CSV table of N, CA and C in Angstrom, one decimal:
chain,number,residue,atom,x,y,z
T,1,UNK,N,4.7,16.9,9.2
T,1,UNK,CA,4.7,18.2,8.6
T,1,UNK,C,5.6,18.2,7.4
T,2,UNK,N,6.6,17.8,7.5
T,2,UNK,CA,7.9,17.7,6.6
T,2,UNK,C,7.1,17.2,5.1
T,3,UNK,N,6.4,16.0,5.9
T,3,UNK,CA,5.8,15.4,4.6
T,3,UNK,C,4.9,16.0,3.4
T,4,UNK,N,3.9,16.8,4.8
T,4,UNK,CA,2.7,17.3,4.1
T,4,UNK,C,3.4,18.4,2.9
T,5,UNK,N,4.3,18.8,3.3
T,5,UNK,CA,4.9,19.9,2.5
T,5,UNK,C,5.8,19.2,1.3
T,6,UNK,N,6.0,18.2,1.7
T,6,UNK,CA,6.8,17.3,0.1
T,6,UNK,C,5.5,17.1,-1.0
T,7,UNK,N,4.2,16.9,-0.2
T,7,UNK,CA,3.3,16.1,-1.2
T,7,UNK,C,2.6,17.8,-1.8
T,8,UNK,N,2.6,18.8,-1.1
T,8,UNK,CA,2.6,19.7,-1.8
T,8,UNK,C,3.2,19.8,-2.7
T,9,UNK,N,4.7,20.2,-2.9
T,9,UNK,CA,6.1,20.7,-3.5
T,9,UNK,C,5.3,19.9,-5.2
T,10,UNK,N,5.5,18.2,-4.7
T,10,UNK,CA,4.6,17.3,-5.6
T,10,UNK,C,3.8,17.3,-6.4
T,11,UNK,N,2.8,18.1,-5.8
T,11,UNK,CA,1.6,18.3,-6.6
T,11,UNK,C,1.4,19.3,-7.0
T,12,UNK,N,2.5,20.6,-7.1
T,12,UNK,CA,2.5,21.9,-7.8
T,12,UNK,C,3.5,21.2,-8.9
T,13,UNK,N,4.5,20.7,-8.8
T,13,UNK,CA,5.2,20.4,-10.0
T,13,UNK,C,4.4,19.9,-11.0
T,14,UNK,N,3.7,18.9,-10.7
T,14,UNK,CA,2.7,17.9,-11.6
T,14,UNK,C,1.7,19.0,-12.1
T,15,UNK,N,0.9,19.8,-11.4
T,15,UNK,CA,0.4,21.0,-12.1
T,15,UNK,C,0.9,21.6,-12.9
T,16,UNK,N,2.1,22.1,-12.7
T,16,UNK,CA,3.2,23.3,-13.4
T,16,UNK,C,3.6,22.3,-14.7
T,17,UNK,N,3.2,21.3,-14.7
T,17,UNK,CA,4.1,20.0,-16.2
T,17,UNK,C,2.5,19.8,-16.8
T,18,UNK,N,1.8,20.2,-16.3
T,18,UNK,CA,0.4,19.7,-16.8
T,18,UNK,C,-0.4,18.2,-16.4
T,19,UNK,N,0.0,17.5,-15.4
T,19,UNK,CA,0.0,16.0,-15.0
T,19,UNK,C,-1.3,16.1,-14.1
T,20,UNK,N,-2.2,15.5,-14.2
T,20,UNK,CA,-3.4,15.4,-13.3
T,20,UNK,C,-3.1,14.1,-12.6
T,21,UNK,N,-3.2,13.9,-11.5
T,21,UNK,CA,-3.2,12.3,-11.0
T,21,UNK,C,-4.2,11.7,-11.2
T,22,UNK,N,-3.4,10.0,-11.5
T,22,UNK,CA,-4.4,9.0,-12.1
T,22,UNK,C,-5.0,8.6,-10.8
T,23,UNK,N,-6.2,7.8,-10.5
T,23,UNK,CA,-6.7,6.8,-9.2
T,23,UNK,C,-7.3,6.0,-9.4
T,24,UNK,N,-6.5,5.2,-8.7
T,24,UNK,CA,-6.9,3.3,-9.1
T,24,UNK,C,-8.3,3.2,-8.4
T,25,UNK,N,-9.0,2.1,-9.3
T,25,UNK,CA,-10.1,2.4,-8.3
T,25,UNK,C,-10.3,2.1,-7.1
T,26,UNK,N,-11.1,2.0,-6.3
T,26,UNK,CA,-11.2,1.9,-4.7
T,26,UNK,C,-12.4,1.0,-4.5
T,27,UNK,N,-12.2,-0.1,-4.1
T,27,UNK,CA,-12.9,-1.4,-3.2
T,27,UNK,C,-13.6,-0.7,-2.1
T,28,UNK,N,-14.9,-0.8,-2.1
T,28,UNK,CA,-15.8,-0.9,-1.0
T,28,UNK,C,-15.4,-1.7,0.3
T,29,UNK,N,-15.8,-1.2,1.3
T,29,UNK,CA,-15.3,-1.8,2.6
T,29,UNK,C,-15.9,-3.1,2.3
T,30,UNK,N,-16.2,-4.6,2.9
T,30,UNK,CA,-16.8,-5.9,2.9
T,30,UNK,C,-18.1,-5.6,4.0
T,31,UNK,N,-18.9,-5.9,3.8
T,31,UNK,CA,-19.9,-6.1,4.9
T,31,UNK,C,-20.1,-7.1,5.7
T,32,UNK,N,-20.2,-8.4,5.2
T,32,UNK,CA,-20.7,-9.3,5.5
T,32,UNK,C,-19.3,-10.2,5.2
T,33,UNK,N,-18.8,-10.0,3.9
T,33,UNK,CA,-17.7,-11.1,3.5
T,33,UNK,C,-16.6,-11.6,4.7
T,34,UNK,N,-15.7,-12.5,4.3
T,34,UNK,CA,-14.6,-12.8,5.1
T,34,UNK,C,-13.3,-11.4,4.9
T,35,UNK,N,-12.7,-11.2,5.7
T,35,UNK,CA,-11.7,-10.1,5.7
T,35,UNK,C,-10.6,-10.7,5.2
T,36,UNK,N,-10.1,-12.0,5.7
T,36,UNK,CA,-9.0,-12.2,4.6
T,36,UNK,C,-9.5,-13.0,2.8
T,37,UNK,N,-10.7,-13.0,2.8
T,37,UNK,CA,-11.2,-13.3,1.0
T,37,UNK,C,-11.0,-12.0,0.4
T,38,UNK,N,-12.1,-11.1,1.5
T,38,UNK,CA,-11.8,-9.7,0.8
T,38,UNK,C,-10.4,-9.2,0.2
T,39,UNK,N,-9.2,-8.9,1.3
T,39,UNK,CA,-8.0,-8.6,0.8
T,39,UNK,C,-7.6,-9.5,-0.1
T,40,UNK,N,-7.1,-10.5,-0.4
T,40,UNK,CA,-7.0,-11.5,-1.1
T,40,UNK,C,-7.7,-11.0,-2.1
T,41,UNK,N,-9.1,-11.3,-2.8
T,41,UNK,CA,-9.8,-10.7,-3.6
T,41,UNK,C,-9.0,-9.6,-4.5
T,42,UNK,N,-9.0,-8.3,-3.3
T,42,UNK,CA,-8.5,-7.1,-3.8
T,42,UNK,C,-7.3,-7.0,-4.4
T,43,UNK,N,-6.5,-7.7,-3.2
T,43,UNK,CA,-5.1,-8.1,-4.4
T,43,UNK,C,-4.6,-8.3,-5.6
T,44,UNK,N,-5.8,-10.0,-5.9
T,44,UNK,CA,-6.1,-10.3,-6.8
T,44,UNK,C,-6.1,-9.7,-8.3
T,45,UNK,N,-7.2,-9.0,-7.9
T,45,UNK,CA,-8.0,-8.0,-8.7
T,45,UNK,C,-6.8,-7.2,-9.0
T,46,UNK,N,-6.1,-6.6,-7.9
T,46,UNK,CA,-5.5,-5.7,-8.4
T,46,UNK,C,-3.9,-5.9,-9.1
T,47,UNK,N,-3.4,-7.0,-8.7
T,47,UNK,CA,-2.0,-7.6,-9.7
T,47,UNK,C,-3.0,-7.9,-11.2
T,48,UNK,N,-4.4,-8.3,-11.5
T,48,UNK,CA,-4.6,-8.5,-12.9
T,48,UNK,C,-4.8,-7.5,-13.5
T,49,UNK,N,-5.3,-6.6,-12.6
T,49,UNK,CA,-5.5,-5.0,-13.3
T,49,UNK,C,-4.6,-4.3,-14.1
T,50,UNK,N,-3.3,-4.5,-13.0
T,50,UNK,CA,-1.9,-4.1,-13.5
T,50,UNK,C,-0.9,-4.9,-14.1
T,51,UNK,N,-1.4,-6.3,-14.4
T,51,UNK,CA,-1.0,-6.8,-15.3
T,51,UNK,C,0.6,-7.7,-14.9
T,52,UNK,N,0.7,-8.1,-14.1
T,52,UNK,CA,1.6,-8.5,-12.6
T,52,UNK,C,1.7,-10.0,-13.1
T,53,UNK,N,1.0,-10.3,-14.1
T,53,UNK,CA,1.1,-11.9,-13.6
T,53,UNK,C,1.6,-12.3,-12.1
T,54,UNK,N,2.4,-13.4,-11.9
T,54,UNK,CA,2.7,-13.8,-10.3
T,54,UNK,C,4.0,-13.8,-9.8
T,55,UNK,N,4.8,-13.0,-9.9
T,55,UNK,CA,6.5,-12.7,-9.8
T,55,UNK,C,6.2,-11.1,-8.7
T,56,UNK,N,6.7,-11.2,-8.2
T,56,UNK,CA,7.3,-9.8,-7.4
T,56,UNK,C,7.5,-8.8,-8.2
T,57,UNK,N,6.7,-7.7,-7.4
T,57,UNK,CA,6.8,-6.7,-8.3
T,57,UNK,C,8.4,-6.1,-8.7
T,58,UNK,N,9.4,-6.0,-9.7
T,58,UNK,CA,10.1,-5.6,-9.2
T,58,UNK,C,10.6,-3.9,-9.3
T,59,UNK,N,9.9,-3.0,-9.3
T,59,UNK,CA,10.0,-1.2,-9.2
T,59,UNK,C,8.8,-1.1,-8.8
T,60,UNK,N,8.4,-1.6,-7.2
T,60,UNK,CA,7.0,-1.3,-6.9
T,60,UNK,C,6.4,0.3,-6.9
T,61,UNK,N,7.4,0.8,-6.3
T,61,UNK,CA,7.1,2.6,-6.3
T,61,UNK,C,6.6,3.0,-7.8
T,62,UNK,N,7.6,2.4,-8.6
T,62,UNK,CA,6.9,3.0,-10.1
T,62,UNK,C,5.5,2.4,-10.7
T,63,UNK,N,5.4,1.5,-10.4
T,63,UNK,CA,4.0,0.8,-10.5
T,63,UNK,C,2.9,1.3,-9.5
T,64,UNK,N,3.2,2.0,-8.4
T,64,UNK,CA,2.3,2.5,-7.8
T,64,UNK,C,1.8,3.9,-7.8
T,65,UNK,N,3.3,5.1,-8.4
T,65,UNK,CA,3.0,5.9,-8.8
T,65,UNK,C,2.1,5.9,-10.1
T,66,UNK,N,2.1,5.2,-11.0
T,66,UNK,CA,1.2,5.1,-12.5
T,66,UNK,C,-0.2,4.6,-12.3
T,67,UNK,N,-0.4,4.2,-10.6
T,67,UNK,CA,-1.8,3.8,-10.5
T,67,UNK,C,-2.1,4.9,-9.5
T,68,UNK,N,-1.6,5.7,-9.2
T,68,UNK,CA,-2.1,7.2,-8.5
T,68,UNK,C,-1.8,7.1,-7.1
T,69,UNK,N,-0.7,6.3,-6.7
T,69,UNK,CA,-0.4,6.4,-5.0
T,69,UNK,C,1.4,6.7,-5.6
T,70,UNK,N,1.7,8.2,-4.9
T,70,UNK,CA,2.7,8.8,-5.0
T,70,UNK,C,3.8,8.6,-3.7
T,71,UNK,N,4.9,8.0,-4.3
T,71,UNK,CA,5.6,7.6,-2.9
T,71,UNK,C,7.0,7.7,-2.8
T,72,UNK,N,6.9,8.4,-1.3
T,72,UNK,CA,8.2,8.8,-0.8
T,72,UNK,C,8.9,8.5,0.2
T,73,UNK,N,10.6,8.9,0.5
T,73,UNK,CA,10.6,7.7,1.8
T,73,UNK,C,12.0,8.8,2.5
T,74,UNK,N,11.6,8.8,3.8
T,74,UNK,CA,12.5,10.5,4.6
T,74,UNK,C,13.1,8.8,5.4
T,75,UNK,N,13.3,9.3,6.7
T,75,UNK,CA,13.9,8.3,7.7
T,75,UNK,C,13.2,9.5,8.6
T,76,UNK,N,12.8,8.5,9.3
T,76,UNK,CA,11.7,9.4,10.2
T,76,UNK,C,11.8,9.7,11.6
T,77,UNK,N,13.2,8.7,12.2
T,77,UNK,CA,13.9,9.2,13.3
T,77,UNK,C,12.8,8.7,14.5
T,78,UNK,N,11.5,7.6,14.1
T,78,UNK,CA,10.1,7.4,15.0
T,78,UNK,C,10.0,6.1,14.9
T,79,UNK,N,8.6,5.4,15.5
T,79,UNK,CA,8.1,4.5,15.1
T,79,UNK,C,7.7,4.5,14.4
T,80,UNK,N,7.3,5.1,13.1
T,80,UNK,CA,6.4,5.5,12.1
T,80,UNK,C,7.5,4.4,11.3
T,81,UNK,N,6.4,3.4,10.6
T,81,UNK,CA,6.6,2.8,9.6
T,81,UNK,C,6.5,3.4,8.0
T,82,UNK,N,4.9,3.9,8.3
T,82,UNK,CA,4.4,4.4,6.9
T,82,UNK,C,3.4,5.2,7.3
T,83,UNK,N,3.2,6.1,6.2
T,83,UNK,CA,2.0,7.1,6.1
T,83,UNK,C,1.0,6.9,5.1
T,84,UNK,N,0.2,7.3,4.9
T,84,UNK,CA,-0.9,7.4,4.2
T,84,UNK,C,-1.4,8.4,3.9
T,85,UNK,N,-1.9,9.9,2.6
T,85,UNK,CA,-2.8,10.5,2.5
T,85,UNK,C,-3.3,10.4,1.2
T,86,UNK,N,-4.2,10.6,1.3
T,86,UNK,CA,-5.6,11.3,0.3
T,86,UNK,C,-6.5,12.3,0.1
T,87,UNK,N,-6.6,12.9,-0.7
T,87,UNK,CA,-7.4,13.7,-1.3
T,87,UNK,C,-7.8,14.3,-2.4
T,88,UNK,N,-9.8,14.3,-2.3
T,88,UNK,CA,-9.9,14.6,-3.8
T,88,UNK,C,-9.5,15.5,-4.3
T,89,UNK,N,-8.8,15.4,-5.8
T,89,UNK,CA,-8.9,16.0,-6.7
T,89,UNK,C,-6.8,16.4,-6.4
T,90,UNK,N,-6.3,15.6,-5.7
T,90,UNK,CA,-4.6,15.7,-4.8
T,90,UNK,C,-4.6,14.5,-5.7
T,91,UNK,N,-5.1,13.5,-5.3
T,91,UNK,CA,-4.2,11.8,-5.4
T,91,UNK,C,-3.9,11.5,-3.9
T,92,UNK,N,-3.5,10.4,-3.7
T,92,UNK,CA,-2.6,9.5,-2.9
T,92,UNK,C,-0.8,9.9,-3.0
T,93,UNK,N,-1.2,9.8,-1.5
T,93,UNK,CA,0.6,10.1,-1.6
T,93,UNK,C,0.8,9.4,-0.2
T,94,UNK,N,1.7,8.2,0.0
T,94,UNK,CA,2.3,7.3,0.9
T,94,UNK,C,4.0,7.5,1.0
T,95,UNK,N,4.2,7.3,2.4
T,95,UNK,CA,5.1,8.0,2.8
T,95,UNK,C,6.2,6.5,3.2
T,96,UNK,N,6.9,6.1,3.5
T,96,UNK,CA,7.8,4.9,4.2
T,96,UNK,C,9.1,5.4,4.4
T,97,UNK,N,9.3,5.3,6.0
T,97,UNK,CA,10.6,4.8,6.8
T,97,UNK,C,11.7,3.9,5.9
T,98,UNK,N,12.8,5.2,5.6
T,98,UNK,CA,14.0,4.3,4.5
T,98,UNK,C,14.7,4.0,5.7
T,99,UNK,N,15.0,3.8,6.5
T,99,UNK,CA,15.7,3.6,7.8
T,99,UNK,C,15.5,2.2,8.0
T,100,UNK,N,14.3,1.3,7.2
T,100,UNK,CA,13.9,-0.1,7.6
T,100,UNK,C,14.7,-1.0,6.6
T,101,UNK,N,14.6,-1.9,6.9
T,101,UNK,CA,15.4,-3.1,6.0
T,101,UNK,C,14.2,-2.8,4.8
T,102,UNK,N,15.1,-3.1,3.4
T,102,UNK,CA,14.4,-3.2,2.4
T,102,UNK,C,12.9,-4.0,2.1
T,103,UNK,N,13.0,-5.1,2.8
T,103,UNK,CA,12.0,-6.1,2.8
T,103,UNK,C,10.5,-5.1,3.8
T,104,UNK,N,11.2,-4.7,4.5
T,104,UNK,CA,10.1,-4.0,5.5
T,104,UNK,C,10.0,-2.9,4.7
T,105,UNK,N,10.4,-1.8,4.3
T,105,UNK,CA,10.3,-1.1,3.0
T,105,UNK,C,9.5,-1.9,2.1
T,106,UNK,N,9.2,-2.4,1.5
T,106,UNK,CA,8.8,-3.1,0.4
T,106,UNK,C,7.0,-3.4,0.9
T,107,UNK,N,7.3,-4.1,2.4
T,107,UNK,CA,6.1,-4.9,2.6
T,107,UNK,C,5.4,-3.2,3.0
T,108,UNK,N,6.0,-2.7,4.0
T,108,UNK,CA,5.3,-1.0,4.3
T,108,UNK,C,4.6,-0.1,3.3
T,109,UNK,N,5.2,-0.3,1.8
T,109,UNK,CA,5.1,0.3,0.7
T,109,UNK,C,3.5,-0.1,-0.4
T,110,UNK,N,3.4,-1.8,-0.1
T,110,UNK,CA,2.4,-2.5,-0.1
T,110,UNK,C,1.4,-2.0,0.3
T,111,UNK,N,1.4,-2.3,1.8
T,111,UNK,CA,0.9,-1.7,3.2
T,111,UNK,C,-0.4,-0.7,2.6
T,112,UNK,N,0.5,0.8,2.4
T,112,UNK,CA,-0.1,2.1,2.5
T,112,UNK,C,-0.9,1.9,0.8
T,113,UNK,N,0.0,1.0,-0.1
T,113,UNK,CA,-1.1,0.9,-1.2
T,113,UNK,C,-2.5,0.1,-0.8
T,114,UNK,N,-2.2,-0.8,0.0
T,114,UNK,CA,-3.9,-1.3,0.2
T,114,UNK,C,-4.6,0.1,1.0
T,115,UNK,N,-4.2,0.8,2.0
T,115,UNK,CA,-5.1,1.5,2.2
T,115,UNK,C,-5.3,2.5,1.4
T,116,UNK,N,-4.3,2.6,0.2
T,116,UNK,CA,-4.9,3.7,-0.8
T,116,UNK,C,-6.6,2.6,-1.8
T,117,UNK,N,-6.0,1.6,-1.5
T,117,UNK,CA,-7.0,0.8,-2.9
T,117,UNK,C,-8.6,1.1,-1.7
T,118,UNK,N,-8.3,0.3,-0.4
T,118,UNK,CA,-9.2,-0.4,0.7
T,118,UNK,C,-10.0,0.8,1.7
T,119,UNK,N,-9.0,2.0,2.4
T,119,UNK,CA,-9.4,2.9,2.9
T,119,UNK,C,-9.5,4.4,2.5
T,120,UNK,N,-9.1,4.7,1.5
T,120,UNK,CA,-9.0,6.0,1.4
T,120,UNK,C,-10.1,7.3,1.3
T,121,UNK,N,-11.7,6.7,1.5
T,121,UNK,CA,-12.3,7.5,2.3
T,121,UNK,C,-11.9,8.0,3.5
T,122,UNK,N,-11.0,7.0,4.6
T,122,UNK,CA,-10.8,7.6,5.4
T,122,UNK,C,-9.7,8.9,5.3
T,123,UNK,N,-9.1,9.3,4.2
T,123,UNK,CA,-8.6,10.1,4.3
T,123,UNK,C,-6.6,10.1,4.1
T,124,UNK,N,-6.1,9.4,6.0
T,124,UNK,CA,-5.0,9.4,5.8
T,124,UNK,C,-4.8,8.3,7.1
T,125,UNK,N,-3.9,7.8,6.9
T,125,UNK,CA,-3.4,6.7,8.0
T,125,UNK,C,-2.0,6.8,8.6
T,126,UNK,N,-1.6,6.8,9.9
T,126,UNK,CA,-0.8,6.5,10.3
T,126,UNK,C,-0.2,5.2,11.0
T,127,UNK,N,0.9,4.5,10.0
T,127,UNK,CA,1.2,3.3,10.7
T,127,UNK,C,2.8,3.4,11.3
T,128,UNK,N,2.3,3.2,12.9
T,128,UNK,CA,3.3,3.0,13.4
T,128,UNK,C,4.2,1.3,13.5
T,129,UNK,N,5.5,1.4,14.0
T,129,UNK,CA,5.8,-0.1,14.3
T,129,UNK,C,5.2,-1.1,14.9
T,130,UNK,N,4.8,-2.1,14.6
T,130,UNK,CA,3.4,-3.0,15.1
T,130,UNK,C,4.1,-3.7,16.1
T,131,UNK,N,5.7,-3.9,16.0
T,131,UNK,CA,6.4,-4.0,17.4
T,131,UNK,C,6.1,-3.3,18.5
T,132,UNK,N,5.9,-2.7,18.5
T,132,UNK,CA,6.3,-1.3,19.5
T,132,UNK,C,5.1,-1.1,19.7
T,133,UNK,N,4.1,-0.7,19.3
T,133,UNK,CA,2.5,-0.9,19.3
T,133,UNK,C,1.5,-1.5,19.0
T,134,UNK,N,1.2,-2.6,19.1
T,134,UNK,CA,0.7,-3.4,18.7
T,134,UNK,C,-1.1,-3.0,18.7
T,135,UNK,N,-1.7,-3.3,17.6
T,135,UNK,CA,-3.2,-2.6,17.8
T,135,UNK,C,-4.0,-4.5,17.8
T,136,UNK,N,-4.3,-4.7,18.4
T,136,UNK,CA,-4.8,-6.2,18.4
T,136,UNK,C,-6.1,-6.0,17.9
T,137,UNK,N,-6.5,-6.8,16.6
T,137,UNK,CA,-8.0,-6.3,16.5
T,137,UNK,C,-8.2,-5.1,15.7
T,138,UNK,N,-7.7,-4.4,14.8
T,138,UNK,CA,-7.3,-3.2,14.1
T,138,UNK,C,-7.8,-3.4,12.8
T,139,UNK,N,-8.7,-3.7,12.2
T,139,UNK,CA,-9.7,-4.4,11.2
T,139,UNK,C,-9.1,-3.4,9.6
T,140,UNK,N,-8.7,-2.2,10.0
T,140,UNK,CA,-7.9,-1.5,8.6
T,140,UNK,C,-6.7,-2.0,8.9
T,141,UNK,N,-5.9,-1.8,9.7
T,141,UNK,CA,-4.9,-2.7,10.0
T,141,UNK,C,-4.7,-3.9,9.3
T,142,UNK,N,-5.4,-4.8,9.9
T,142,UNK,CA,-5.3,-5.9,9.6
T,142,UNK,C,-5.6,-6.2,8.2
T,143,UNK,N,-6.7,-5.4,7.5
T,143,UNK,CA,-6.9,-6.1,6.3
T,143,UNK,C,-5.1,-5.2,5.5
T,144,UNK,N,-5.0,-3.9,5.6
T,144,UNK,CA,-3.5,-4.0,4.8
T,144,UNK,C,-2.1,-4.4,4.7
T,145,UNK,N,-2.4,-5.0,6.3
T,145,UNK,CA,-1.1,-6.4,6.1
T,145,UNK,C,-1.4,-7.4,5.4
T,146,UNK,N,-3.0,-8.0,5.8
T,146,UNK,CA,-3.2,-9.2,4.6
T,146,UNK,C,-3.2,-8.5,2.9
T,147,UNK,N,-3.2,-7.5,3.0
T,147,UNK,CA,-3.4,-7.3,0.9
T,147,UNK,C,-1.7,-7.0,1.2
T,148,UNK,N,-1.2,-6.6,1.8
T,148,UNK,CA,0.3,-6.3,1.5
T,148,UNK,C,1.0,-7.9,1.0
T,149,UNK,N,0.4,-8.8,1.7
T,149,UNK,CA,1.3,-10.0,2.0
T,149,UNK,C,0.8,-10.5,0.7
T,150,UNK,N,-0.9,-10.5,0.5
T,150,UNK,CA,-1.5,-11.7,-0.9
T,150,UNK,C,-0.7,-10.2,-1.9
T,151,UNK,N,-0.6,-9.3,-1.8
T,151,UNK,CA,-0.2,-8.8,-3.6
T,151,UNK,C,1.3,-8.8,-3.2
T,152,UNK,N,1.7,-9.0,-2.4
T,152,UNK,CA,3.8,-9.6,-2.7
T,152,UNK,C,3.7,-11.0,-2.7
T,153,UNK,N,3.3,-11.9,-2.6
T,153,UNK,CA,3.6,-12.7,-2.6
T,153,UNK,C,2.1,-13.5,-3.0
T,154,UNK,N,1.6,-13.2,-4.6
T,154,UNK,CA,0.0,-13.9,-4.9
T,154,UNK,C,0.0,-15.5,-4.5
T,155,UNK,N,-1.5,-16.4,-4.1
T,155,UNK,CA,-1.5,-17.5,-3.9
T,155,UNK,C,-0.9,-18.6,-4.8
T,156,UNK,N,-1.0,-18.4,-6.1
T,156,UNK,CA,-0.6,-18.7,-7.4
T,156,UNK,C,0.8,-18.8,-7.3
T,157,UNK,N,1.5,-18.4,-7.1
T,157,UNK,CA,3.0,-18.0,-6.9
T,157,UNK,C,3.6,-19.4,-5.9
T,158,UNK,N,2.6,-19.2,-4.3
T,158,UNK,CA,3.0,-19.9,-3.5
T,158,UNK,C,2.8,-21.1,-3.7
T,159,UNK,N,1.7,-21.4,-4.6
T,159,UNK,CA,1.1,-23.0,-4.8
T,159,UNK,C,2.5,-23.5,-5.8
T,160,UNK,N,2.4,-22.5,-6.6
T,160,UNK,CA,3.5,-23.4,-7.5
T,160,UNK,C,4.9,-23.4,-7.0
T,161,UNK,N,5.2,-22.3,-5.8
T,161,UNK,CA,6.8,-23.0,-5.6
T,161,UNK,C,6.5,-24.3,-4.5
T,162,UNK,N,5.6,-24.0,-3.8
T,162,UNK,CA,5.0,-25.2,-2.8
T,162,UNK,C,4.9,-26.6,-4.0
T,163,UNK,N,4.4,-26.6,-4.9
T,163,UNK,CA,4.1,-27.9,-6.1
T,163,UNK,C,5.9,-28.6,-6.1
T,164,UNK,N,6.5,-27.4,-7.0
T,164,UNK,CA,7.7,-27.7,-7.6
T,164,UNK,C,9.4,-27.3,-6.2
T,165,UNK,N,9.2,-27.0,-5.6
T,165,UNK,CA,10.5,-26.9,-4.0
T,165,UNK,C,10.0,-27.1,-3.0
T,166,UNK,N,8.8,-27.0,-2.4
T,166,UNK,CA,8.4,-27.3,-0.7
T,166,UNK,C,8.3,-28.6,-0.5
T,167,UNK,N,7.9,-29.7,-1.4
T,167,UNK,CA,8.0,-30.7,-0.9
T,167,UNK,C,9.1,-31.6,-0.8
C-alpha cells in the first residue's frame, strides 16, 4: 500500500513538472525459443540499446529511470525482495528491499527491470525471498534472474576476464 501511494505522489509530481514517462520497449514472451537465449538475447539487446558497452552499470537506478522503470527502495520489514508495477499511460515503477546487501539490491533492481522489459503485460509482480520460498519451475521467475544476471554481468565481460585472470 505504502508503495502504491509513493508511485502515485510520483506520478503527480512528474505531471505537475510536465514529464510524461518514457517506455523501453517490451520483448514478446518466446514461444518456441530457448529461455535462457531469450533472456540473454534481451539483455543483450538491451545493454546495446542503452549504450552499456560491457562494465557494470554504475548508477543503475538512473539508467533505469531514463528508460521508463521508476525506482524506489522502503525496507519492507518482509520477505519481499522486490516489486513490480505497470501501467498504461503510469510507466513502470519497481520497488526493492534497502534492508538487503547492496549486491542483492543491485541484482533485485535488475530483477524487476527484466520484468519491466519481459512481463509487463502482466501488470505487476511480486518477488519474494527465493530463500524462504522457493517457486521451482517459475518460468517469469526464472527468466528475470537469468536477464538480471546476463545484463550485470554481459557474456562478453565474462569471456574476457575468463581470457585475461581465470586461467
Amino acid at each position: 500500500r505504502e508503495f502504491t501511494e509513493r508511485c502515485l505522489r510520483y506520478r503527480e509530481i512528474e505531471q505537475a513538472a510536465g514529464i510524461e514517462p518514457t517506455v523501453a520497449p517490451a520483448y514478446a514472451p518466446p514461444k518456441d525459443s530457448d529461455l535462457f537465449e531469450y533472456t540473454e538475447r534481451v539483455a543483450e539487446d538491451t545493454r546495446r540499446r542503452l549504450d552499456l558497452g560491457s562494465q557494470t552499470p554504475r548508477d543503475l537506478a538512473d539508467i533505469l529511470e531514463r528508460d521508463g522503470l521508476r525506482a524506489m527502495s522502503i525496507d519492507t520489514a518482509s520477505q519481499l525482495d522486490g516489486l513490480f508495477l505497470f501501467a498504461e499511460g503510469e510507466g513502470g515503477f519497481a520497488l526493492v528491499d534497502r534492508s538487503g546487501t547492496p549486491e542483492r539490491q543491485l541484482f533485485t533492481l535488475a530483477h524487476e527491470y527484466g520484468h519491466f522489459l519481459m512481463h509487463r503485460h502482466i501488470g505487476h509482480w511480486l518477488d519474494y525471498n527465493t530463500d524462504s520460498l522457493p517457486r521451482k519451475g517459475d518460468r517469469v521467475e526464472m527468466a528475470a534472474n537469468r536477464f538480471a544476471a546476463a545484463f550485470l554481468m554481459p557474456r562478453a565481460a565474462i569471456e574476457s576476464w575468463w581470457v585475461t585472470k581465470g586461467k
